[in-house]
JSON list of C-alpha atoms in Angstrom, two decimals:
[
{"chain": "A", "resi": 8, "resn": "MET", "atom": "CA", "xyz": [-3.16, -12.24, -9.32]},
{"chain": "A", "resi": 9, "resn": "MET", "atom": "CA", "xyz": [-2.28, -8.80, -9.06]},
{"chain": "A", "resi": 10, "resn": "LEU", "atom": "CA", "xyz": [0.11, -6.56, -10.09]},
{"chain": "A", "resi": 11, "resn": "GLN", "atom": "CA", "xyz": [2.17, -6.26, -6.93]},
{"chain": "A", "resi": 12, "resn": "PRO", "atom": "CA", "xyz": [6.03, -5.57, -7.34]},
{"chain": "A", "resi": 13, "resn": "GLY", "atom": "CA", "xyz": [8.55, -6.22, -4.05]},
{"chain": "A", "resi": 14, "resn": "LEU", "atom": "CA", "xyz": [6.02, -7.08, -1.89]},
{"chain": "A", "resi": 15, "resn": "THR", "atom": "CA", "xyz": [6.46, -10.29, 0.41]},
{"chain": "A", "resi": 16, "resn": "THR", "atom": "CA", "xyz": [4.73, -13.76, 0.07]},
{"chain": "A", "resi": 17, "resn": "ALA", "atom": "CA", "xyz": [2.72, -12.46, 2.98]},
{"chain": "A", "resi": 18, "resn": "GLN", "atom": "CA", "xyz": [1.46, -9.05, 2.15]},
{"chain": "A", "resi": 19, "resn": "ARG", "atom": "CA", "xyz": [0.49, -10.92, -1.77]},
{"chain": "A", "resi": 20, "resn": "ARG", "atom": "CA", "xyz": [-0.88, -13.20, 0.15]},
{"chain": "A", "resi": 21, "resn": "ILE", "atom": "CA", "xyz": [-3.25, -10.56, 2.33]},
{"chain": "A", "resi": 22, "resn": "TYR", "atom": "CA", "xyz": [-3.61, -8.53, -1.41]},
{"chain": "A", "resi": 23, "resn": "ASN", "atom": "CA", "xyz": [-5.09, -11.58, -2.93]},
{"chain": "A", "resi": 24, "resn": "ALA", "atom": "CA", "xyz": [-7.57, -12.84, 0.59]},
{"chain": "A", "resi": 25, "resn": "ALA", "atom": "CA", "xyz": [-8.30, -9.39, 0.82]},
{"chain": "A", "resi": 26, "resn": "LEU", "atom": "CA", "xyz": [-9.75, -8.63, -3.11]},
{"chain": "A", "resi": 27, "resn": "GLN", "atom": "CA", "xyz": [-11.45, -12.02, -2.49]},
{"chain": "A", "resi": 28, "resn": "LEU", "atom": "CA", "xyz": [-12.92, -10.17, 0.57]},
{"chain": "A", "resi": 29, "resn": "PHE", "atom": "CA", "xyz": [-13.58, -6.46, -0.34]},
{"chain": "A", "resi": 30, "resn": "ALA", "atom": "CA", "xyz": [-15.50, -8.68, -3.37]},
{"chain": "A", "resi": 31, "resn": "GLU", "atom": "CA", "xyz": [-18.29, -10.55, -1.18]},
{"chain": "A", "resi": 32, "resn": "LYS", "atom": "CA", "xyz": [-18.47, -8.27, 1.24]},
{"chain": "A", "resi": 33, "resn": "GLY", "atom": "CA", "xyz": [-18.12, -5.00, 0.53]},
{"chain": "A", "resi": 34, "resn": "ALA", "atom": "CA", "xyz": [-15.34, -2.08, 1.73]},
{"chain": "A", "resi": 35, "resn": "THR", "atom": "CA", "xyz": [-16.72, -1.51, 5.21]},
{"chain": "A", "resi": 36, "resn": "GLN", "atom": "CA", "xyz": [-17.42, -5.18, 6.76]},
{"chain": "A", "resi": 37, "resn": "VAL", "atom": "CA", "xyz": [-13.65, -7.01, 6.26]},
{"chain": "A", "resi": 38, "resn": "THR", "atom": "CA", "xyz": [-12.02, -8.08, 9.77]},
{"chain": "A", "resi": 39, "resn": "VAL", "atom": "CA", "xyz": [-8.84, -8.92, 10.34]},
{"chain": "A", "resi": 40, "resn": "ARG", "atom": "CA", "xyz": [-9.54, -12.28, 11.28]},
{"chain": "A", "resi": 41, "resn": "GLU", "atom": "CA", "xyz": [-11.01, -12.69, 8.39]},
{"chain": "A", "resi": 42, "resn": "LEU", "atom": "CA", "xyz": [-8.21, -11.24, 6.29]},
{"chain": "A", "resi": 43, "resn": "ALA", "atom": "CA", "xyz": [-5.30, -13.71, 8.67]},
{"chain": "A", "resi": 44, "resn": "ASP", "atom": "CA", "xyz": [-7.74, -17.23, 7.54]},
{"chain": "A", "resi": 45, "resn": "ILE", "atom": "CA", "xyz": [-8.07, -16.16, 4.08]},
{"chain": "A", "resi": 46, "resn": "ALA", "atom": "CA", "xyz": [-4.36, -15.36, 3.22]},
{"chain": "A", "resi": 47, "resn": "GLY", "atom": "CA", "xyz": [-2.90, -17.97, 5.84]},
{"chain": "A", "resi": 48, "resn": "VAL", "atom": "CA", "xyz": [-1.18, -16.14, 8.03]},
{"chain": "A", "resi": 49, "resn": "ALA", "atom": "CA", "xyz": [-1.32, -14.97, 11.70]},
{"chain": "A", "resi": 50, "resn": "ARG", "atom": "CA", "xyz": [-3.28, -12.08, 12.35]},
{"chain": "A", "resi": 51, "resn": "GLY", "atom": "CA", "xyz": [-0.10, -10.57, 13.49]},
{"chain": "A", "resi": 52, "resn": "THR", "atom": "CA", "xyz": [1.39, -10.83, 9.87]},
{"chain": "A", "resi": 53, "resn": "VAL", "atom": "CA", "xyz": [-2.03, -8.90, 9.26]},
{"chain": "A", "resi": 54, "resn": "TYR", "atom": "CA", "xyz": [-1.44, -6.63, 11.61]},
{"chain": "A", "resi": 55, "resn": "ASN", "atom": "CA", "xyz": [2.12, -5.67, 10.63]},
{"chain": "A", "resi": 56, "resn": "HIS", "atom": "CA", "xyz": [1.49, -5.11, 7.05]},
{"chain": "A", "resi": 57, "resn": "VAL", "atom": "CA", "xyz": [-1.93, -3.84, 7.45]},
{"chain": "A", "resi": 58, "resn": "ASP", "atom": "CA", "xyz": [-2.55, 0.01, 9.15]},
{"chain": "A", "resi": 59, "resn": "SER", "atom": "CA", "xyz": [-6.59, -0.21, 8.37]},
{"chain": "A", "resi": 60, "resn": "ILE", "atom": "CA", "xyz": [-8.86, -1.81, 6.52]},
{"chain": "A", "resi": 61, "resn": "GLN", "atom": "CA", "xyz": [-9.65, 1.19, 4.31]},
{"chain": "A", "resi": 62, "resn": "GLY", "atom": "CA", "xyz": [-6.61, 1.82, 4.12]},
{"chain": "A", "resi": 63, "resn": "LEU", "atom": "CA", "xyz": [-6.27, -1.75, 2.60]},
{"chain": "A", "resi": 64, "resn": "PHE", "atom": "CA", "xyz": [-9.17, -1.16, 0.01]},
{"chain": "A", "resi": 65, "resn": "GLU", "atom": "CA", "xyz": [-7.86, 2.22, -1.10]},
{"chain": "A", "resi": 66, "resn": "GLU", "atom": "CA", "xyz": [-4.51, 0.44, -2.21]},
{"chain": "A", "resi": 67, "resn": "VAL", "atom": "CA", "xyz": [-6.08, -3.08, -3.88]},
{"chain": "A", "resi": 68, "resn": "ALA", "atom": "CA", "xyz": [-8.39, -0.73, -5.18]},
{"chain": "A", "resi": 69, "resn": "VAL", "atom": "CA", "xyz": [-5.15, 1.53, -7.14]},
{"chain": "A", "resi": 70, "resn": "THR", "atom": "CA", "xyz": [-3.25, -1.89, -7.19]},
{"chain": "A", "resi": 71, "resn": "LEU", "atom": "CA", "xyz": [-5.72, -3.47, -8.80]},
{"chain": "A", "resi": 72, "resn": "ALA", "atom": "CA", "xyz": [-6.29, -0.38, -11.62]},
{"chain": "A", "resi": 73, "resn": "THR", "atom": "CA", "xyz": [-2.68, 0.10, -12.01]},
{"chain": "A", "resi": 74, "resn": "ASP", "atom": "CA", "xyz": [-2.02, -3.68, -13.35]},
{"chain": "A", "resi": 75, "resn": "MET", "atom": "CA", "xyz": [-4.32, -3.86, -15.66]},
{"chain": "A", "resi": 76, "resn": "ASN", "atom": "CA", "xyz": [-4.03, -0.25, -17.25]},
{"chain": "A", "resi": 77, "resn": "GLN", "atom": "CA", "xyz": [-0.25, -1.26, -17.77]},
{"chain": "A", "resi": 78, "resn": "ARG", "atom": "CA", "xyz": [-1.82, -4.92, -18.89]},
{"chain": "A", "resi": 79, "resn": "ILE", "atom": "CA", "xyz": [-3.86, -3.23, -21.87]},
{"chain": "A", "resi": 80, "resn": "VAL", "atom": "CA", "xyz": [-1.40, -0.83, -22.83]},
{"chain": "A", "resi": 81, "resn": "SER", "atom": "CA", "xyz": [1.37, -4.33, -23.37]},
{"chain": "A", "resi": 82, "resn": "SER", "atom": "CA", "xyz": [-1.71, -6.14, -25.06]},
{"chain": "A", "resi": 83, "resn": "PHE", "atom": "CA", "xyz": [-1.29, -3.21, -27.51]},
{"chain": "A", "resi": 84, "resn": "ARG", "atom": "CA", "xyz": [1.96, -3.47, -29.14]},
{"chain": "A", "resi": 85, "resn": "GLN", "atom": "CA", "xyz": [1.00, -5.62, -31.65]},
{"chain": "A", "resi": 86, "resn": "GLN", "atom": "CA", "xyz": [-1.86, -2.98, -32.56]},
{"chain": "A", "resi": 87, "resn": "ASN", "atom": "CA", "xyz": [-1.90, 0.39, -34.45]},
{"chain": "A", "resi": 88, "resn": "ASP", "atom": "CA", "xyz": [-6.07, 0.67, -35.17]},
{"chain": "A", "resi": 89, "resn": "PRO", "atom": "CA", "xyz": [-7.61, 2.44, -32.74]},
{"chain": "A", "resi": 90, "resn": "ALA", "atom": "CA", "xyz": [-10.91, 0.71, -33.14]},
{"chain": "A", "resi": 91, "resn": "ALA", "atom": "CA", "xyz": [-8.93, -2.70, -32.69]},
{"chain": "A", "resi": 92, "resn": "LYS", "atom": "CA", "xyz": [-7.18, -1.64, -29.66]},
{"chain": "A", "resi": 93, "resn": "LEU", "atom": "CA", "xyz": [-10.58, -0.78, -28.23]},
{"chain": "A", "resi": 94, "resn": "ALA", "atom": "CA", "xyz": [-12.04, -4.29, -29.30]},
{"chain": "A", "resi": 95, "resn": "THR", "atom": "CA", "xyz": [-9.52, -5.94, -27.82]},
{"chain": "A", "resi": 96, "resn": "ALA", "atom": "CA", "xyz": [-9.85, -3.92, -24.04]},
{"chain": "A", "resi": 97, "resn": "ILE", "atom": "CA", "xyz": [-13.18, -4.47, -23.76]},
{"chain": "A", "resi": 98, "resn": "ARG", "atom": "CA", "xyz": [-12.63, -7.94, -24.77]},
{"chain": "A", "resi": 99, "resn": "LEU", "atom": "CA", "xyz": [-10.19, -8.72, -21.99]},
{"chain": "A", "resi": 100, "resn": "TYR", "atom": "CA", "xyz": [-11.76, -7.03, -19.07]},
{"chain": "A", "resi": 101, "resn": "VAL", "atom": "CA", "xyz": [-14.39, -10.08, -19.99]},
{"chain": "A", "resi": 102, "resn": "ARG", "atom": "CA", "xyz": [-12.52, -12.72, -20.52]},
{"chain": "A", "resi": 103, "resn": "ARG", "atom": "CA", "xyz": [-10.18, -12.05, -17.08]},
{"chain": "A", "resi": 104, "resn": "ALA", "atom": "CA", "xyz": [-13.15, -11.39, -14.97]},
{"chain": "A", "resi": 105, "resn": "HIS", "atom": "CA", "xyz": [-14.15, -14.72, -16.18]},
{"chain": "A", "resi": 106, "resn": "GLU", "atom": "CA", "xyz": [-11.37, -16.46, -15.70]},
{"chain": "A", "resi": 107, "resn": "GLU", "atom": "CA", "xyz": [-10.50, -14.37, -12.09]},
{"chain": "A", "resi": 108, "resn": "PRO", "atom": "CA", "xyz": [-13.67, -14.34, -10.21]},
{"chain": "A", "resi": 109, "resn": "ALA", "atom": "CA", "xyz": [-12.59, -12.26, -7.91]},
{"chain": "A", "resi": 110, "resn": "TRP", "atom": "CA", "xyz": [-11.30, -9.89, -9.71]},
{"chain": "A", "resi": 111, "resn": "GLY", "atom": "CA", "xyz": [-14.23, -9.51, -11.58]},
{"chain": "A", "resi": 112, "resn": "ASN", "atom": "CA", "xyz": [-16.65, -9.32, -8.72]},
{"chain": "A", "resi": 113, "resn": "PHE", "atom": "CA", "xyz": [-14.10, -6.77, -6.88]},
{"chain": "A", "resi": 114, "resn": "ILE", "atom": "CA", "xyz": [-14.43, -4.28, -10.58]},
{"chain": "A", "resi": 115, "resn": "SER", "atom": "CA", "xyz": [-18.10, -4.76, -10.53]},
{"chain": "A", "resi": 116, "resn": "ARG", "atom": "CA", "xyz": [-18.47, -4.05, -7.38]},
{"chain": "A", "resi": 117, "resn": "PHE", "atom": "CA", "xyz": [-16.19, -0.90, -6.92]},
{"chain": "A", "resi": 118, "resn": "GLY", "atom": "CA", "xyz": [-16.26, 0.28, -10.77]},
{"chain": "A", "resi": 119, "resn": "PHE", "atom": "CA", "xyz": [-17.92, 3.44, -10.23]},
{"chain": "A", "resi": 120, "resn": "SER", "atom": "CA", "xyz": [-17.52, 3.97, -6.53]},
{"chain": "A", "resi": 121, "resn": "SER", "atom": "CA", "xyz": [-14.13, 3.68, -6.03]},
{"chain": "A", "resi": 122, "resn": "ALA", "atom": "CA", "xyz": [-11.69, 6.50, -7.29]},
{"chain": "A", "resi": 123, "resn": "ALA", "atom": "CA", "xyz": [-9.14, 4.24, -7.94]},
{"chain": "A", "resi": 124, "resn": "LEU", "atom": "CA", "xyz": [-11.24, 1.86, -10.51]},
{"chain": "A", "resi": 125, "resn": "ARG", "atom": "CA", "xyz": [-12.47, 5.06, -11.98]},
{"chain": "A", "resi": 126, "resn": "ARG", "atom": "CA", "xyz": [-9.02, 5.73, -12.93]},
{"chain": "A", "resi": 127, "resn": "LEU", "atom": "CA", "xyz": [-9.52, 2.19, -15.60]},
{"chain": "A", "resi": 128, "resn": "GLY", "atom": "CA", "xyz": [-11.31, 4.63, -17.60]},
{"chain": "A", "resi": 129, "resn": "ALA", "atom": "CA", "xyz": [-8.49, 6.96, -17.89]},
{"chain": "A", "resi": 130, "resn": "GLY", "atom": "CA", "xyz": [-5.13, 7.22, -19.44]},
{"chain": "A", "resi": 131, "resn": "ALA", "atom": "CA", "xyz": [-4.55, 5.03, -21.85]},
{"chain": "A", "resi": 132, "resn": "PRO", "atom": "CA", "xyz": [-8.54, 4.09, -23.13]},
{"chain": "A", "resi": 133, "resn": "VAL", "atom": "CA", "xyz": [-9.16, 8.12, -23.50]},
{"chain": "A", "resi": 134, "resn": "GLN", "atom": "CA", "xyz": [-6.13, 7.89, -25.67]},
{"chain": "A", "resi": 135, "resn": "VAL", "atom": "CA", "xyz": [-7.70, 5.39, -27.81]},
{"chain": "A", "resi": 136, "resn": "LEU", "atom": "CA", "xyz": [-10.62, 6.99, -28.22]},
{"chain": "A", "resi": 137, "resn": "MET", "atom": "CA", "xyz": [-8.61, 10.35, -29.34]},
{"chain": "A", "resi": 138, "resn": "ASP", "atom": "CA", "xyz": [-6.74, 8.57, -31.95]},
{"chain": "A", "resi": 139, "resn": "GLY", "atom": "CA", "xyz": [-9.94, 7.43, -32.97]},
{"chain": "A", "resi": 140, "resn": "ILE", "atom": "CA", "xyz": [-11.38, 10.73, -33.21]},
{"chain": "A", "resi": 141, "resn": "GLN", "atom": "CA", "xyz": [-8.55, 11.96, -34.50]},
{"chain": "A", "resi": 142, "resn": "CYS", "atom": "CA", "xyz": [-8.14, 8.97, -37.70]},
{"chain": "A", "resi": 143, "resn": "GLY", "atom": "CA", "xyz": [-12.33, 9.30, -38.40]},
{"chain": "A", "resi": 144, "resn": "GLN", "atom": "CA", "xyz": [-13.24, 6.15, -37.13]},
{"chain": "A", "resi": 145, "resn": "TYR", "atom": "CA", "xyz": [-15.43, 7.52, -34.25]},
{"chain": "A", "resi": 146, "resn": "ARG", "atom": "CA", "xyz": [-18.45, 10.38, -34.86]},
{"chain": "A", "resi": 147, "resn": "ILE", "atom": "CA", "xyz": [-18.22, 11.47, -31.80]},
{"chain": "A", "resi": 148, "resn": "ARG", "atom": "CA", "xyz": [-16.81, 14.93, -30.82]},
{"chain": "A", "resi": 149, "resn": "VAL", "atom": "CA", "xyz": [-14.01, 15.27, -27.82]},
{"chain": "A", "resi": 150, "resn": "ASP", "atom": "CA", "xyz": [-16.63, 17.37, -25.34]},
{"chain": "A", "resi": 151, "resn": "GLN", "atom": "CA", "xyz": [-17.78, 14.03, -25.33]},
{"chain": "A", "resi": 152, "resn": "LEU", "atom": "CA", "xyz": [-15.57, 11.82, -24.08]},
{"chain": "A", "resi": 153, "resn": "SER", "atom": "CA", "xyz": [-16.28, 11.48, -20.66]},
{"chain": "A", "resi": 154, "resn": "ALA", "atom": "CA", "xyz": [-20.30, 10.56, -21.49]},
{"chain": "A", "resi": 155, "resn": "VAL", "atom": "CA", "xyz": [-18.14, 8.44, -23.51]},
{"chain": "A", "resi": 156, "resn": "VAL", "atom": "CA", "xyz": [-16.15, 6.57, -21.01]},
{"chain": "A", "resi": 157, "resn": "THR", "atom": "CA", "xyz": [-19.52, 6.16, -19.17]},
{"chain": "A", "resi": 158, "resn": "MET", "atom": "CA", "xyz": [-21.05, 4.77, -21.72]},
{"chain": "A", "resi": 159, "resn": "ILE", "atom": "CA", "xyz": [-18.21, 2.24, -22.32]},
{"chain": "A", "resi": 160, "resn": "ALA", "atom": "CA", "xyz": [-17.47, 1.02, -18.37]},
{"chain": "A", "resi": 161, "resn": "SER", "atom": "CA", "xyz": [-21.30, 0.68, -18.51]},
{"chain": "A", "resi": 162, "resn": "SER", "atom": "CA", "xyz": [-21.35, -1.83, -20.91]},
{"chain": "A", "resi": 163, "resn": "VAL", "atom": "CA", "xyz": [-18.41, -4.29, -20.06]},
{"chain": "A", "resi": 164, "resn": "LEU", "atom": "CA", "xyz": [-19.71, -3.43, -16.88]},
{"chain": "A", "resi": 165, "resn": "GLY", "atom": "CA", "xyz": [-23.13, -5.27, -17.78]},
{"chain": "A", "resi": 166, "resn": "ALA", "atom": "CA", "xyz": [-21.15, -7.63, -20.35]},
{"chain": "A", "resi": 167, "resn": "ILE", "atom": "CA", "xyz": [-19.55, -9.35, -17.16]},
{"chain": "A", "resi": 168, "resn": "TYR", "atom": "CA", "xyz": [-22.40, -9.19, -15.05]},
{"chain": "A", "resi": 169, "resn": "LEU", "atom": "CA", "xyz": [-23.81, -11.51, -17.76]},
{"chain": "A", "resi": 170, "resn": "VAL", "atom": "CA", "xyz": [-21.13, -13.90, -17.81]},
{"chain": "A", "resi": 171, "resn": "ARG", "atom": "CA", "xyz": [-20.84, -14.00, -13.37]},
{"chain": "A", "resi": 172, "resn": "GLU", "atom": "CA", "xyz": [-24.51, -14.45, -13.35]},
{"chain": "A", "resi": 173, "resn": "GLY", "atom": "CA", "xyz": [-24.21, -17.33, -16.29]},
{"chain": "A", "resi": 174, "resn": "LEU", "atom": "CA", "xyz": [-26.19, -15.87, -18.98]},
{"chain": "A", "resi": 175, "resn": "ARG", "atom": "CA", "xyz": [-23.77, -15.13, -21.57]},
{"chain": "A", "resi": 176, "resn": "THR", "atom": "CA", "xyz": [-20.08, -16.88, -22.19]},
{"chain": "A", "resi": 177, "resn": "TRP", "atom": "CA", "xyz": [-17.31, -14.77, -21.92]},
{"chain": "A", "resi": 178, "resn": "ARG", "atom": "CA", "xyz": [-16.60, -14.91, -26.16]},
{"chain": "A", "resi": 179, "resn": "ASP", "atom": "CA", "xyz": [-20.06, -14.07, -27.09]},
{"chain": "A", "resi": 180, "resn": "ALA", "atom": "CA", "xyz": [-19.98, -11.04, -24.00]},
{"chain": "A", "resi": 181, "resn": "GLY", "atom": "CA", "xyz": [-17.57, -9.55, -24.60]},
{"chain": "A", "resi": 182, "resn": "SER", "atom": "CA", "xyz": [-17.81, -9.73, -28.85]},
{"chain": "A", "resi": 183, "resn": "ASP", "atom": "CA", "xyz": [-20.91, -8.55, -28.73]},
{"chain": "A", "resi": 184, "resn": "CYS", "atom": "CA", "xyz": [-20.07, -5.54, -26.14]},
{"chain": "A", "resi": 185, "resn": "ALA", "atom": "CA", "xyz": [-16.90, -4.81, -27.92]},
{"chain": "A", "resi": 186, "resn": "GLU", "atom": "CA", "xyz": [-18.93, -4.60, -31.26]},
{"chain": "A", "resi": 187, "resn": "LEU", "atom": "CA", "xyz": [-22.55, -2.96, -29.80]},
{"chain": "A", "resi": 188, "resn": "VAL", "atom": "CA", "xyz": [-19.61, -0.46, -28.68]},
{"chain": "A", "resi": 189, "resn": "LEU", "atom": "CA", "xyz": [-17.54, 0.38, -32.00]},
{"chain": "A", "resi": 190, "resn": "ARG", "atom": "CA", "xyz": [-21.17, 0.36, -33.34]},
{"chain": "A", "resi": 191, "resn": "ALA", "atom": "CA", "xyz": [-22.32, 3.19, -31.01]},
{"chain": "A", "resi": 192, "resn": "LEU", "atom": "CA", "xyz": [-19.29, 5.06, -31.67]},
{"chain": "A", "resi": 193, "resn": "GLY", "atom": "CA", "xyz": [-19.82, 5.15, -35.92]},
{"chain": "A", "resi": 194, "resn": "LEU", "atom": "CA", "xyz": [-18.30, 1.98, -37.05]},
{"chain": "A", "resi": 195, "resn": "SER", "atom": "CA", "xyz": [-20.22, -0.51, -39.46]},
{"chain": "A", "resi": 196, "resn": "GLU", "atom": "CA", "xyz": [-21.75, -3.58, -38.67]},
{"chain": "A", "resi": 197, "resn": "GLU", "atom": "CA", "xyz": [-19.32, -4.99, -40.36]},
{"chain": "A", "resi": 198, "resn": "GLN", "atom": "CA", "xyz": [-16.38, -3.44, -39.23]},
{"chain": "A", "resi": 199, "resn": "ALA", "atom": "CA", "xyz": [-17.12, -4.25, -35.80]},
{"chain": "A", "resi": 200, "resn": "ARG", "atom": "CA", "xyz": [-17.92, -7.20, -36.07]},
{"chain": "A", "resi": 201, "resn": "ALA", "atom": "CA", "xyz": [-15.03, -8.46, -37.91]},
{"chain": "A", "resi": 202, "resn": "LEU", "atom": "CA", "xyz": [-12.91, -6.22, -35.43]},
{"chain": "A", "resi": 203, "resn": "ALA", "atom": "CA", "xyz": [-14.74, -7.77, -32.14]},
{"chain": "A", "resi": 204, "resn": "THR", "atom": "CA", "xyz": [-14.36, -11.91, -32.93]},
{"chain": "A", "resi": 205, "resn": "ALA", "atom": "CA", "xyz": [-11.11, -11.27, -34.17]},
{"chain": "A", "resi": 206, "resn": "GLU", "atom": "CA", "xyz": [-8.29, -13.49, -32.85]},
{"chain": "A", "resi": 207, "resn": "LEU", "atom": "CA", "xyz": [-7.78, -12.71, -29.11]},
{"chain": "A", "resi": 208, "resn": "LEU", "atom": "CA", "xyz": [-4.61, -12.58, -27.18]},
{"chain": "A", "resi": 209, "resn": "PRO", "atom": "CA", "xyz": [-4.14, -14.03, -24.06]},
{"chain": "A", "resi": 210, "resn": "LEU", "atom": "CA", "xyz": [-3.65, -10.72, -21.53]},
{"chain": "A", "resi": 211, "resn": "PRO", "atom": "CA", "xyz": [-0.12, -10.09, -20.97]},
{"chain": "A", "resi": 212, "resn": "GLU", "atom": "CA", "xyz": [2.00, -11.20, -17.49]},
{"chain": "A", "resi": 213, "resn": "PRO", "atom": "CA", "xyz": [1.97, -8.23, -15.10]},
{"chain": "A", "resi": 214, "resn": "ARG", "atom": "CA", "xyz": [5.48, -6.47, -15.19]},
{"chain": "A", "resi": 215, "resn": "LEU", "atom": "CA", "xyz": [6.87, -7.36, -11.89]},
{"chain": "A", "resi": 216, "resn": "GLY", "atom": "CA", "xyz": [9.69, -5.20, -10.36]}
]
């Protein structure tokens, strides 16, 4: 379920139906009739809440990015180690893609093409990387941040693909992805493996209101 504070039941249904349909059909192939059918509302209700399909796509993408960033930050509250935070974030992405297939499909399909979804790599993830550089955990330069963020995003999307295709479990794919990313950033095999296989708490619930 996406973070949708202050929305009516009909709006929530429309947003979640849109997430599913966009993931399956793309950003330009969804019709109002399909939205209404999947959401279980009348077409008039869709018209009352949706100005355009493209506008709805942008709203869904922004909501998804904001929701996940907030929940990832909340997951860091019990952790101080930047590398542990990064490993946790990677594994939570992969697990959520398994537990919420429409969410995972949407991320996989639009992760690089949607400006809103590209924000998933900004904010908290960049700060975690900066913290790791400043405390000497990562052997990368500040000017390499954009390349590192792209590398991590590509690795996470690859892990999600393996899970979606049934080639790996989310646990194995998430842990391997986290371990290999941390090793690429300069941690030892032993350190990276320990952080990538530590207990993973559930993704915090969205903050409503």
